[in-house]
Amino acid sequence: MAYTNTSSLVSASKNSDSGLQIHLHPLVLLTVSDLITRHTLRRQQGPIVGALLGQHNGRDITLEYAFECQVISGEQGAVLLNQAWFQTRLQQHKDVHKQPPLELVGWFTTTPPTGPETQHVPIHQQIIQDYNETAVLLAFHPTSVLAGAEQSGKLPLTIYESVYEGQEADRDQSMDLDGEETPLNLKFRELPCSVDTGEAEMISVDFVARGGGNATDVDASTKTKGKGQASQAPVADKASKEAGVQQEAKALNDSSLLSPEDEELITSLTARANAIKMLHTRVQLLRSYLTSLPPSYLSDFPTANGSTNEEAPPSTPGEVNHSILRSIQALVNRLPLLIPSDGVAFEQESLSEKSDVTLVRLLGDLTQESKNMKEMGRKFGIVNDAKQRQRRGGRNVAQVYEDNDELAVEPMAGTGQPYE
């Protein structure tokens, strides 16, 4: 029998009273997103489950590292961790992360936005009973990503702690029975979360973000076809294997590979485009809010007789948030600071700075060309000296041969015979 979501597992009191504060590191987010992406592209079956390593200091819990876990099917279709495999892998990670020492602080999986379901309870009970009784659950919501919830600026995930609560419906009835205790059920409460990062993680995340500009799309059908031909061919048929490898290499070479300059440009343009989209979304949100306000709260609202909003009908106090209006007014008051008061002077100063930059670049080009001319003159001198030495060497050899010929025709002394 499989587990079904028959009741909500989220506690009625959503606010946690334990005082726990979660500090989430970017490496955990990258690991979870990578695992979900690979699981989806490979069309793997089964749940996505992983362990979370971190530190537990008082009321602060840090989530610093994550890794994938193997699961098995238990009794009544319950999904559980592979105990032997998990203990070995957990000890390996603890041996690696000794300074600072990391321990098992929770686990992660995918859930709907409504919260954990019944099939998530067996794994959580296994972890809190065998490893850490205060383990937390990081629930990632893929449906929120598909629905475009990331535009709100909130991460599509929720972190829960587990508590045991009694059933509210049966509380009054159970009090009538003497000596009978109220059954406790496992519930989940949402914990506050903040993203924390170190200098090393900032460098790594920046490197990963820049590497996204070099992502290329390779035709999966071509790769599958090449691999299929190589796998179905017999062992002795090397020509088919080589053809499959060459076809796969050709598909990779035909993909558009970008140079480092192109990667830098794409990364910069992508960051600017995302910033502009976010700015446009926030401006539209403010505009929609101001449009929904009563006319009496809009400045200089014209009436039917052409006067301002002095006689406009009052609105109910509950419809307007004055703190938001004050923040919007402060933002509008800061806008003139971005616009120069004297446009002509600003333009002249910009042209002057542009001329200075152009002049410096021109001087640099002239210096580089002078260096190149000097290098060319040096090389020309070396070649010319070599040619002159070669010519002088040729004339000396010819003179030697001429002298040898003259000696050859002279007779030897006392014999009258020439030298041989």
Coordinates of C-alpha atoms in Angstrom, one line a residue:
M1 CA 0.0 0.0 0.0
A2 CA 1.4 3.3 -1.0
Y3 CA 1.3 6.4 1.1
T4 CA -1.2 9.1 0.2
N5 CA -1.6 12.6 1.3
T6 CA -4.7 12.2 3.4
S7 CA -4.1 15.2 5.8
S8 CA -2.0 18.3 5.9
L9 CA 1.2 17.8 7.7
V10 CA 1.9 21.5 8.2
S11 CA 1.2 22.7 11.7
A12 CA -1.7 25.0 12.3
S13 CA 0.6 27.5 14.0
K14 CA 2.8 28.4 11.1
N15 CA 5.2 30.6 13.2
S16 CA 7.9 28.6 14.9
D17 CA 8.4 29.2 18.6
S18 CA 11.7 27.3 18.8
G19 CA 13.8 30.3 17.9
L20 CA 15.9 28.4 15.3
Q21 CA 17.5 30.5 12.6
I22 CA 18.6 28.8 9.3
H23 CA 21.6 30.1 7.4
L24 CA 21.5 28.7 3.9
H25 CA 24.7 28.7 1.8
P26 CA 24.7 28.9 -2.1
L27 CA 26.6 25.6 -2.5
V28 CA 23.5 23.8 -1.2
L29 CA 21.3 25.6 -3.7
L30 CA 23.7 24.7 -6.6
T31 CA 23.7 21.1 -5.5
V32 CA 20.0 20.8 -5.2
S33 CA 19.3 22.5 -8.5
D34 CA 22.0 20.3 -10.3
L35 CA 20.4 17.2 -8.8
I36 CA 16.9 18.1 -9.9
T37 CA 18.1 19.1 -13.4
R38 CA 20.0 15.8 -14.0
H39 CA 17.0 13.9 -12.6
T40 CA 14.7 15.6 -15.0
L41 CA 16.9 15.5 -18.1
R42 CA 17.7 11.8 -17.6
R43 CA 14.0 11.1 -17.0
Q44 CA 14.7 9.1 -13.8
Q45 CA 12.0 7.7 -11.7
G46 CA 11.6 7.9 -8.0
P47 CA 11.9 10.7 -5.4
I48 CA 14.8 13.2 -5.2
V49 CA 16.4 12.8 -1.8
G50 CA 19.6 14.2 -0.4
A51 CA 21.3 14.9 2.9
L52 CA 22.3 18.3 4.4
L53 CA 25.6 18.9 6.3
G54 CA 26.3 21.9 8.4
Q55 CA 26.9 23.2 11.9
H56 CA 24.5 23.5 14.8
N57 CA 25.5 26.3 17.2
G58 CA 22.8 27.0 19.7
R59 CA 19.8 28.3 17.9
D60 CA 21.7 28.9 14.6
I61 CA 21.9 26.1 12.0
T62 CA 24.0 26.4 8.9
L63 CA 23.4 24.4 5.8
E64 CA 26.8 24.3 4.0
Y65 CA 27.0 21.1 2.0
A66 CA 24.6 18.6 0.4
F67 CA 24.8 15.3 -1.4
E68 CA 22.5 12.8 -3.0
C69 CA 21.2 9.8 -1.2
Q70 CA 20.1 6.3 -2.3
V71 CA 16.6 5.2 -1.3
I72 CA 14.9 1.8 -1.0
S73 CA 11.3 0.7 -0.8
G74 CA 10.3 -0.4 2.7
E75 CA 7.2 -1.8 4.2
Q76 CA 3.9 -0.7 2.7
G77 CA 5.7 1.1 -0.1
A78 CA 7.4 3.6 2.3
V79 CA 10.6 5.2 0.8
L80 CA 13.5 4.9 3.2
L81 CA 17.3 5.6 3.1
N82 CA 19.7 2.8 2.3
Q83 CA 21.0 2.5 5.8
A84 CA 24.4 0.8 5.0
W85 CA 25.2 3.0 2.0
F86 CA 24.1 6.2 3.9
Q87 CA 26.2 5.5 6.9
T88 CA 29.3 4.9 4.8
R89 CA 28.8 8.0 2.7
L90 CA 28.0 10.2 5.7
Q91 CA 31.2 9.1 7.4
Q92 CA 33.2 9.8 4.2
H93 CA 31.9 13.3 4.1
K94 CA 32.6 13.9 7.8
D95 CA 36.2 12.7 7.2
V96 CA 36.5 15.3 4.4
H97 CA 34.9 18.2 6.2
K98 CA 36.8 18.1 9.5
Q99 CA 37.7 21.8 9.7
P100 CA 35.2 23.1 10.6
P101 CA 33.5 19.9 11.5
L102 CA 30.2 19.3 9.7
E103 CA 27.4 17.1 10.9
L104 CA 24.1 15.9 9.5
V105 CA 21.6 18.7 10.2
G106 CA 18.7 17.7 7.8
W107 CA 17.7 16.5 4.4
F108 CA 16.1 17.9 1.2
T109 CA 13.5 16.7 -1.3
T110 CA 10.9 18.1 -3.7
T111 CA 7.4 19.0 -2.4
P112 CA 4.4 20.9 -3.6
P113 CA 4.0 24.5 -2.4
T114 CA 1.5 23.4 0.2
G115 CA 4.2 21.6 2.2
P116 CA 5.4 18.0 2.9
E117 CA 3.2 15.0 2.2
T118 CA 2.7 11.7 3.9
Q119 CA 5.4 9.9 1.8
H120 CA 8.0 12.2 3.2
V121 CA 7.4 11.2 6.8
P122 CA 9.2 7.8 6.9
I123 CA 12.6 9.3 5.8
H124 CA 12.2 12.2 8.2
Q125 CA 11.4 9.8 11.1
Q126 CA 14.4 7.6 10.1
I127 CA 16.7 10.6 10.3
I128 CA 15.5 12.0 13.5
Q129 CA 15.5 8.6 15.2
D130 CA 18.9 7.4 14.0
Y131 CA 21.0 10.5 13.4
N132 CA 19.7 13.9 14.6
E133 CA 16.5 14.5 16.5
T134 CA 16.4 18.2 15.4
A135 CA 16.9 17.6 11.7
V136 CA 15.3 20.1 9.4
L137 CA 13.6 19.5 6.0
L138 CA 14.5 21.7 3.0
A139 CA 11.5 21.4 0.6
F140 CA 12.1 22.6 -3.0
H141 CA 9.0 23.6 -5.0
P142 CA 9.5 22.9 -8.7
T143 CA 6.0 23.9 -9.6
S144 CA 6.7 27.4 -8.3
V145 CA 9.6 27.7 -10.7
L146 CA 7.4 26.6 -13.6
A147 CA 4.7 29.0 -12.6
G148 CA 7.2 32.0 -12.6
A149 CA 7.2 32.6 -8.9
E150 CA 10.8 33.6 -9.0
Q151 CA 9.8 37.0 -10.2
S152 CA 8.6 37.8 -6.7
G153 CA 12.3 37.6 -5.5
K154 CA 11.7 34.7 -3.1
L155 CA 13.5 31.4 -3.5
P156 CA 11.2 28.5 -4.4
L157 CA 11.9 26.6 -1.3
T158 CA 10.8 26.3 2.4
I159 CA 12.7 24.9 5.4
Y160 CA 10.7 23.1 8.1
E161 CA 11.3 21.8 11.5
S162 CA 9.4 18.8 12.9
V163 CA 7.2 18.9 16.0
Y164 CA 4.8 16.5 17.7
E165 CA 1.2 17.8 18.2
G166 CA -2.0 16.3 19.3
Q167 CA -5.2 16.1 17.2
E168 CA -7.3 19.1 17.7
A169 CA -10.5 17.4 16.7
D170 CA -10.2 14.6 19.2
R171 CA -8.8 16.7 22.1
D172 CA -12.1 17.3 23.9
Q173 CA -13.2 13.7 23.4
S174 CA -10.0 12.3 24.7
M175 CA -10.2 14.5 27.9
D176 CA -13.3 12.6 28.9
L177 CA -11.4 9.3 29.2
D178 CA -9.5 8.9 32.4
G179 CA -5.9 7.9 32.0
E180 CA -5.8 8.0 28.2
E181 CA -3.2 10.3 26.6
T182 CA -3.8 12.3 23.4
P183 CA -2.0 10.7 20.4
L184 CA 0.8 12.8 19.0
N185 CA 1.3 13.3 15.3
L186 CA 4.3 14.6 13.4
K187 CA 3.8 18.1 12.0
F188 CA 6.1 20.5 10.2
R189 CA 6.6 24.2 11.0
E190 CA 8.2 26.7 8.7
L191 CA 11.5 28.2 9.9
P192 CA 13.0 31.6 9.0
C193 CA 15.8 31.4 6.5
S194 CA 18.6 33.7 5.3
V195 CA 21.2 33.2 2.6
D196 CA 24.8 33.4 4.0
T197 CA 28.0 33.0 2.0
G198 CA 31.7 33.2 2.4
E199 CA 34.4 34.7 0.2
A200 CA 35.3 31.4 -1.4
E201 CA 31.7 30.6 -2.2
M202 CA 31.2 34.1 -3.7
I203 CA 34.1 33.4 -6.1
S204 CA 32.7 30.0 -7.0
V205 CA 29.1 31.3 -7.6
D206 CA 30.5 34.1 -9.7
F207 CA 32.5 31.6 -11.8
V208 CA 29.4 29.4 -12.3
A209 CA 27.3 32.4 -13.3
R210 CA 29.9 33.5 -15.8
G211 CA 30.2 29.9 -17.2
G212 CA 26.5 30.0 -18.1
G213 CA 27.2 32.2 -21.1
N214 CA 29.3 29.3 -22.6
A215 CA 26.4 26.8 -22.5
T216 CA 25.9 25.2 -25.9
D217 CA 23.0 23.0 -27.1
V218 CA 24.1 19.7 -28.7
D219 CA 21.5 17.8 -30.7
A220 CA 20.6 14.9 -28.4
S221 CA 19.3 12.8 -31.3
T222 CA 22.7 12.9 -33.1
K223 CA 24.5 11.9 -29.9
T224 CA 22.0 9.1 -29.2
K225 CA 22.3 7.8 -32.8
G226 CA 26.0 7.7 -32.7
K227 CA 26.1 5.9 -29.4
G228 CA 23.4 3.5 -30.5
Q229 CA 25.3 2.5 -33.7
A230 CA 28.5 2.0 -31.7
S231 CA 26.8 -0.2 -29.0
Q232 CA 24.8 -2.4 -31.5
A233 CA 27.8 -3.2 -33.6
P234 CA 29.9 -6.3 -32.9
V235 CA 33.1 -6.1 -31.1
A236 CA 35.2 -6.9 -34.2
D237 CA 33.5 -4.2 -36.3
K238 CA 35.8 -1.3 -35.4
A239 CA 34.6 0.8 -38.4
S240 CA 31.1 1.3 -36.9
K241 CA 32.5 2.3 -33.5
E242 CA 34.9 4.8 -35.1
A243 CA 32.0 6.2 -37.2
G244 CA 29.9 6.7 -34.1
V245 CA 32.7 8.5 -32.2
Q246 CA 33.5 10.7 -35.2
Q247 CA 29.8 11.6 -35.6
E248 CA 29.5 12.6 -31.9
A249 CA 32.7 14.6 -32.1
K250 CA 31.4 16.3 -35.2
A251 CA 28.2 17.3 -33.4
L252 CA 30.3 18.8 -30.6
N253 CA 32.6 20.7 -32.9
D254 CA 29.6 22.1 -34.9
S255 CA 28.2 23.6 -31.7
S256 CA 28.8 27.3 -31.3
L257 CA 31.8 27.6 -28.9
L258 CA 32.3 31.1 -27.5
S259 CA 35.6 32.8 -26.9
P260 CA 36.4 34.3 -23.4
E261 CA 35.6 37.8 -24.7
D262 CA 32.2 36.6 -26.0
E263 CA 31.5 34.9 -22.6
E264 CA 32.3 38.1 -20.8
L265 CA 30.1 40.2 -23.1
I266 CA 27.2 37.7 -22.8
T267 CA 27.5 37.6 -19.1
S268 CA 27.5 41.4 -18.8
L269 CA 24.5 41.8 -21.2
T270 CA 22.6 39.0 -19.4
A271 CA 23.1 40.7 -16.0
R272 CA 22.0 44.0 -17.4
A273 CA 18.9 42.5 -19.1
N274 CA 17.9 40.7 -15.9
A275 CA 18.3 44.0 -13.9
I276 CA 16.2 45.9 -16.4
K277 CA 13.5 43.2 -16.3
M278 CA 13.5 43.3 -12.5
L279 CA 13.3 47.1 -12.5
H280 CA 10.4 47.0 -15.0
T281 CA 8.6 44.4 -12.9
R282 CA 9.0 46.5 -9.7
V283 CA 7.9 49.7 -11.5
Q284 CA 4.8 48.0 -12.8
L285 CA 4.0 46.8 -9.3
L286 CA 4.3 50.3 -7.9
R287 CA 2.2 51.7 -10.7
S288 CA -0.5 49.0 -10.2
Y289 CA -0.6 49.8 -6.5
L290 CA -0.9 53.6 -7.1
T291 CA -3.6 53.1 -9.7
S292 CA -5.6 51.0 -7.3
L293 CA -5.6 53.9 -4.7
P294 CA -8.6 56.1 -4.2
P295 CA -8.5 59.4 -6.2
S296 CA -8.2 61.4 -3.0
Y297 CA -4.7 60.0 -2.4
L298 CA -3.4 61.1 -5.8
S299 CA -1.7 64.5 -5.9
D300 CA -3.5 67.2 -7.9
F301 CA -6.5 65.1 -8.7
P302 CA -8.7 67.1 -11.0
T303 CA -12.4 67.2 -10.3
A304 CA -15.3 67.9 -12.6
N305 CA -15.1 71.7 -12.2
G306 CA -11.3 71.7 -12.9
S307 CA -10.2 72.2 -9.2
T308 CA -7.8 70.0 -7.3
N309 CA -8.6 67.2 -4.9
E310 CA -9.4 69.5 -2.0
E311 CA -13.1 68.5 -2.3
A312 CA -12.5 64.9 -3.3
P313 CA -14.5 62.3 -1.5
P314 CA -12.7 60.7 1.5
S315 CA -11.8 57.0 1.4
T316 CA -11.7 54.4 4.1
P317 CA -8.5 54.4 6.1
G318 CA -8.1 50.6 5.7
E319 CA -7.5 50.8 1.9
V320 CA -4.1 52.6 2.1
N321 CA -0.8 51.6 3.6
H322 CA 0.8 54.9 4.5
S323 CA 4.2 53.4 5.1
I324 CA 4.3 52.2 1.5
L325 CA 3.2 55.6 0.3
R326 CA 6.0 57.3 2.2
S327 CA 8.5 54.9 0.8
I328 CA 7.3 55.6 -2.7
Q329 CA 7.4 59.4 -2.1
A330 CA 11.0 59.1 -0.8
L331 CA 11.9 57.2 -3.9
V332 CA 10.4 59.8 -6.2
N333 CA 12.2 62.6 -4.3
R334 CA 15.5 60.8 -5.0
L335 CA 14.9 60.6 -8.7
P336 CA 16.1 64.2 -9.5
L337 CA 19.5 63.3 -8.0
L338 CA 20.1 61.0 -11.0
I339 CA 19.4 63.7 -13.5
P340 CA 22.1 66.4 -13.8
S341 CA 20.9 69.9 -13.1
D342 CA 23.0 71.5 -15.9
G343 CA 22.7 69.4 -18.9
V344 CA 25.1 71.4 -21.1
A345 CA 27.9 71.4 -18.5
F346 CA 27.4 67.7 -18.0
E347 CA 27.7 67.0 -21.7
Q348 CA 30.8 69.1 -22.0
E349 CA 32.4 67.3 -19.1
S350 CA 31.5 64.0 -20.6
L351 CA 33.1 65.0 -24.0
S352 CA 36.2 66.2 -22.2
E353 CA 36.6 62.9 -20.4
K354 CA 36.0 61.0 -23.6
S355 CA 38.7 63.1 -25.4
D356 CA 41.1 62.4 -22.6
V357 CA 40.5 58.7 -22.8
T358 CA 40.9 58.7 -26.6
L359 CA 44.1 60.7 -26.4
V360 CA 45.6 58.3 -23.9
R361 CA 44.6 55.4 -26.1
L362 CA 46.2 57.1 -29.1
L363 CA 49.4 57.7 -27.2
G364 CA 49.5 54.1 -26.2
D365 CA 49.0 53.0 -29.9
L366 CA 51.9 55.3 -30.9
T367 CA 54.2 53.9 -28.2
Q368 CA 53.4 50.4 -29.3
E369 CA 54.0 51.2 -33.0
S370 CA 57.4 52.8 -32.1
K371 CA 58.3 49.7 -30.2
N372 CA 57.4 47.6 -33.2
M373 CA 59.5 49.8 -35.6
K374 CA 62.5 49.5 -33.3
E375 CA 62.1 45.7 -33.1
M376 CA 61.8 45.5 -36.9
G377 CA 65.0 47.7 -37.3
R378 CA 66.9 45.3 -34.9
K379 CA 65.8 42.3 -36.8
F380 CA 66.7 43.9 -40.2
G381 CA 70.2 44.7 -38.9
I382 CA 70.7 41.0 -37.8
V383 CA 69.6 39.7 -41.2
N384 CA 71.8 42.3 -43.1
D385 CA 74.9 41.4 -41.0
A386 CA 74.3 37.7 -41.7
K387 CA 74.1 38.3 -45.5
Q388 CA 77.3 40.4 -45.5
R389 CA 79.1 37.6 -43.6
Q390 CA 77.9 35.1 -46.0
R391 CA 79.1 37.1 -49.0
R392 CA 82.5 37.7 -47.4
G393 CA 82.8 34.0 -46.6
G394 CA 82.0 33.1 -50.3
R395 CA 84.7 35.4 -51.6
N396 CA 87.3 33.9 -49.2
V397 CA 86.5 30.4 -50.3
A398 CA 86.9 31.4 -54.0
Q399 CA 90.3 33.0 -53.3
V400 CA 91.5 29.8 -51.6
Y401 CA 90.6 27.7 -54.6
E402 CA 92.4 30.2 -56.9
D403 CA 95.5 30.0 -54.8
N404 CA 95.4 26.2 -54.8
D405 CA 95.2 26.2 -58.6
E406 CA 98.3 28.4 -58.9
L407 CA 100.2 26.1 -56.6
A408 CA 99.1 23.1 -58.5
V409 CA 100.6 24.3 -61.9
E410 CA 104.0 25.3 -60.4
P411 CA 106.7 22.5 -60.7
M412 CA 108.2 20.9 -57.7
A413 CA 111.6 22.1 -56.8
G414 CA 114.4 20.0 -58.4
T415 CA 112.0 17.7 -60.3
G416 CA 110.4 19.8 -62.8
Q417 CA 107.0 18.0 -62.1
P418 CA 103.9 19.9 -60.9
Y419 CA 102.4 19.3 -57.5
E420 CA 99.8 16.6 -57.3

